[in-house]
mmCIF file of C-alpha atoms in Angstrom:
data_model
loop_
_atom_site.group_PDB
_atom_site.id
_atom_site.type_symbol
_atom_site.label_atom_id
_atom_site.label_comp_id
_atom_site.label_asym_id
_atom_site.label_seq_id
_atom_site.Cartn_x
_atom_site.Cartn_y
_atom_site.Cartn_z
ATOM 1 C CA MET A 19 134.539 63.446 93.665
ATOM 2 C CA ALA A 20 133.566 61.031 96.424
ATOM 3 C CA ASN A 21 133.407 62.261 99.966
ATOM 4 C CA LEU A 22 136.063 60.855 102.209
ATOM 5 C CA MET A 23 134.725 59.021 105.222
ATOM 6 C CA MET A 24 137.160 58.354 108.141
ATOM 7 C CA MET A 25 136.407 55.876 110.771
ATOM 8 C CA MET A 26 138.472 55.517 113.930
ATOM 9 C CA ARG A 27 137.619 53.252 116.922
ATOM 10 C CA LEU A 28 138.127 55.103 120.155
ATOM 11 C CA PRO A 29 140.501 52.914 122.261
ATOM 12 C CA SER A 30 139.389 51.626 125.666
ATOM 13 C CA SER A 31 143.056 51.661 126.641
ATOM 14 C CA LEU A 32 145.994 53.337 125.149
ATOM 15 C CA ARG A 33 147.583 50.043 123.971
ATOM 16 C CA SER A 34 145.425 49.480 120.927
ATOM 17 C CA PHE A 35 144.460 51.969 118.251
ATOM 18 C CA SER A 36 143.001 51.397 114.828
ATOM 19 C CA VAL A 37 142.233 53.693 111.899
ATOM 20 C CA SER A 38 140.501 52.853 108.622
ATOM 21 C CA ALA A 39 139.398 55.106 105.764
ATOM 22 C CA SER A 40 136.825 54.632 102.949
ATOM 23 C CA SER A 41 135.104 56.750 100.394
ATOM 24 C CA SER A 42 131.440 57.474 100.603
ATOM 25 C CA SER A 43 129.394 58.386 97.482
ATOM 26 C CA ASN A 44 126.162 58.990 99.390
ATOM 27 C CA GLY A 45 127.188 62.265 100.849
ATOM 28 C CA SER A 46 126.951 60.979 104.433
ATOM 29 C CA PRO A 47 128.926 62.952 107.066
ATOM 30 C CA PRO A 48 132.316 61.695 108.358
ATOM 31 C CA VAL A 49 131.915 59.411 111.299
ATOM 32 C CA ILE A 50 134.559 58.650 113.853
ATOM 33 C CA GLY A 51 133.670 55.736 116.188
ATOM 34 C CA GLY A 52 132.498 52.254 116.149
ATOM 35 C CA SER A 53 129.412 51.305 114.132
ATOM 36 C CA SER A 54 129.680 47.757 115.381
ATOM 37 C CA GLY A 55 128.095 48.408 118.805
ATOM 38 C CA GLY A 56 131.400 49.434 120.542
ATOM 39 C CA VAL A 57 131.416 50.869 123.982
ATOM 40 C CA GLY A 58 131.946 54.581 124.468
ATOM 41 C CA PRO A 59 131.123 57.763 122.728
ATOM 42 C CA MET A 60 131.307 58.347 118.937
ATOM 43 C CA ILE A 61 132.587 61.498 117.236
ATOM 44 C CA VAL A 62 130.278 62.435 114.384
ATOM 45 C CA GLU A 63 129.576 65.501 112.157
ATOM 46 C CA LEU A 64 125.909 66.216 112.672
ATOM 47 C CA PRO A 65 123.721 68.775 110.837
ATOM 48 C CA LEU A 66 122.963 71.720 113.254
ATOM 49 C CA GLU A 67 119.205 71.334 112.619
ATOM 50 C CA LYS A 68 119.251 67.725 113.944
ATOM 51 C CA ILE A 69 120.468 68.875 117.415
ATOM 52 C CA ARG A 70 117.795 69.857 119.905
ATOM 53 C CA ARG A 71 118.941 72.583 122.389
ATOM 54 C CA PRO A 72 116.680 72.298 125.365
ATOM 55 C CA LEU A 73 118.442 75.007 127.376
ATOM 56 C CA MET A 74 118.659 77.709 124.702
ATOM 57 C CA ARG A 75 116.015 79.798 126.465
ATOM 58 C CA THR A 76 117.526 79.484 129.940
ATOM 59 C CA ARG A 77 120.615 81.591 129.333
ATOM 60 C CA SER A 78 122.298 83.835 126.804
ATOM 61 C CA ASN A 79 125.728 83.325 125.335
ATOM 62 C CA ASP A 80 128.666 85.741 125.788
ATOM 63 C CA GLN A 81 128.838 87.403 122.375
ATOM 64 C CA ASN A 82 132.584 88.200 122.757
ATOM 65 C CA LYS A 83 133.282 84.495 123.329
ATOM 66 C CA VAL A 84 131.097 83.553 120.288
ATOM 67 C CA LYS A 85 133.067 86.067 118.071
ATOM 68 C CA GLU A 86 136.414 84.694 119.338
ATOM 69 C CA LEU A 87 135.258 81.157 118.534
ATOM 70 C CA MET A 88 133.986 82.176 115.134
ATOM 71 C CA ASP A 89 137.580 83.578 114.396
ATOM 72 C CA SER A 90 139.194 80.471 115.730
ATOM 73 C CA ILE A 91 136.887 78.119 113.770
ATOM 74 C CA ARG A 92 137.474 80.057 110.560
ATOM 75 C CA GLN A 93 141.224 79.678 111.009
ATOM 76 C CA ILE A 94 141.811 76.218 112.530
ATOM 77 C CA GLY A 95 138.323 74.590 112.673
ATOM 78 C CA LEU A 96 136.514 73.295 115.720
ATOM 79 C CA GLN A 97 138.953 71.777 118.173
ATOM 80 C CA VAL A 98 136.618 70.323 120.740
ATOM 81 C CA PRO A 99 133.429 68.580 119.814
ATOM 82 C CA ILE A 100 130.167 69.430 121.592
ATOM 83 C CA ASP A 101 128.583 66.807 123.834
ATOM 84 C CA VAL A 102 125.251 65.299 122.558
ATOM 85 C CA ILE A 103 123.119 62.609 123.976
ATOM 86 C CA GLU A 104 121.220 60.412 121.519
ATOM 87 C CA VAL A 105 117.839 59.142 122.772
ATOM 88 C CA ASP A 106 115.533 57.153 120.378
ATOM 89 C CA GLY A 107 117.264 58.633 117.346
ATOM 90 C CA ALA A 108 116.974 62.246 118.530
ATOM 91 C CA TYR A 109 119.991 64.290 119.475
ATOM 92 C CA TYR A 110 120.138 66.640 122.530
ATOM 93 C CA GLY A 111 122.865 69.038 123.054
ATOM 94 C CA PHE A 112 123.534 70.348 126.635
ATOM 95 C CA SER A 113 127.191 71.723 126.226
ATOM 96 C CA GLY A 114 128.928 73.722 123.597
ATOM 97 C CA CYS A 115 126.455 76.538 123.488
ATOM 98 C CA HIS A 116 129.016 79.020 122.316
ATOM 99 C CA ARG A 117 130.542 76.632 119.745
ATOM 100 C CA TYR A 118 127.037 75.869 118.452
ATOM 101 C CA GLU A 119 126.140 79.520 118.026
ATOM 102 C CA ALA A 120 129.488 80.223 116.360
ATOM 103 C CA HIS A 121 128.716 77.511 113.791
ATOM 104 C CA GLN A 122 125.282 78.936 113.198
ATOM 105 C CA LYS A 123 126.601 82.453 112.651
ATOM 106 C CA LEU A 124 129.306 81.188 110.291
ATOM 107 C CA GLY A 125 126.603 79.411 108.274
ATOM 108 C CA LEU A 126 128.258 75.996 108.746
ATOM 109 C CA PRO A 127 125.792 73.196 108.098
ATOM 110 C CA THR A 128 127.345 70.604 110.502
ATOM 111 C CA ILE A 129 129.197 70.513 113.814
ATOM 112 C CA ARG A 130 131.474 67.896 115.345
ATOM 113 C CA CYS A 131 129.728 66.100 118.248
ATOM 114 C CA LYS A 132 130.696 63.507 120.833
ATOM 115 C CA ILE A 133 127.608 61.379 120.969
ATOM 116 C CA ARG A 134 126.645 59.185 123.937
ATOM 117 C CA LYS A 135 123.573 56.995 123.796
ATOM 118 C CA GLY A 136 121.083 57.500 126.624
ATOM 119 C CA THR A 137 117.562 56.809 127.729
ATOM 120 C CA LYS A 138 114.688 59.190 128.436
ATOM 121 C CA GLU A 139 115.474 58.826 132.054
ATOM 122 C CA THR A 140 119.125 59.871 131.435
ATOM 123 C CA LEU A 141 117.901 62.822 129.493
ATOM 124 C CA ARG A 142 115.719 63.978 132.374
ATOM 125 C CA TYR A 143 118.613 63.647 134.847
ATOM 126 C CA VAL A 144 121.046 65.569 132.561
ATOM 127 C CA HIS A 145 118.446 68.279 131.954
ATOM 128 C CA MET A 146 117.771 68.645 135.698
ATOM 129 C CA TYR A 147 121.481 68.613 136.544
ATOM 130 C CA VAL A 148 122.304 71.302 134.001
ATOM 131 C CA GLN A 149 119.462 73.536 135.186
ATOM 132 C CA ILE A 150 120.750 73.301 138.717
ATOM 133 C CA ILE A 151 124.314 74.215 137.600
ATOM 134 C CA VAL A 152 122.992 77.187 135.599
ATOM 135 C CA HIS A 153 120.980 78.412 138.545
ATOM 136 C CA LEU A 154 123.960 78.093 140.853
ATOM 137 C CA LEU A 155 126.113 80.077 138.465
ATOM 138 C CA THR A 156 123.567 82.889 138.597
ATOM 139 C CA LEU A 157 123.589 83.192 142.438
ATOM 140 C CA LYS A 158 125.067 86.345 143.850
ATOM 141 C CA PRO A 159 127.847 85.946 146.466
ATOM 142 C CA TYR A 160 125.560 87.155 149.340
ATOM 143 C CA MET A 161 123.106 84.402 148.339
ATOM 144 C CA VAL A 162 125.827 81.713 148.533
ATOM 145 C CA SER A 163 126.967 82.921 151.995
ATOM 146 C CA GLN A 164 123.357 82.508 153.219
ATOM 147 C CA ALA A 165 122.936 79.131 151.599
ATOM 148 C CA SER A 166 123.289 75.844 153.487
ATOM 149 C CA PRO A 167 126.903 74.795 154.233
ATOM 150 C CA SER A 168 126.649 71.873 151.788
ATOM 151 C CA LEU A 169 125.917 74.250 148.838
ATOM 152 C CA ARG A 170 128.863 76.550 149.587
ATOM 153 C CA TYR A 171 131.369 74.075 148.302
ATOM 154 C CA LEU A 172 129.728 73.096 145.017
#
């Protein structure tokens, strides 16, 4: 039986919306988004092993949250795709750590991703930004009270 591939162009405005479907005999994953160079992110099912996780060693996931997500994914599937940046054909994931781990533990081969194209410079900025956010989240309240006034409102 041929795999069903569904393509949907993400609208730039809510006035236009198009959906098309075709069958794929090559086993390629379902793709949602424009393949004709359209603007905006694409929603794609990617194999887990194709996604690089540069921040995996910087924090640990809440295992209760992972278990809850596993139960939810088993029952109703993944509801929100993870965000991925594509740079030179490589995929980098910076969000969706709990969803990614839940998929791994469930033994699922792919995960739905919202892919945005980027450059190496974009990748460096995103990596730096996420590391700063992770660091700020680990600060204790007394550290924040001693920080500069501009940091207190982040």
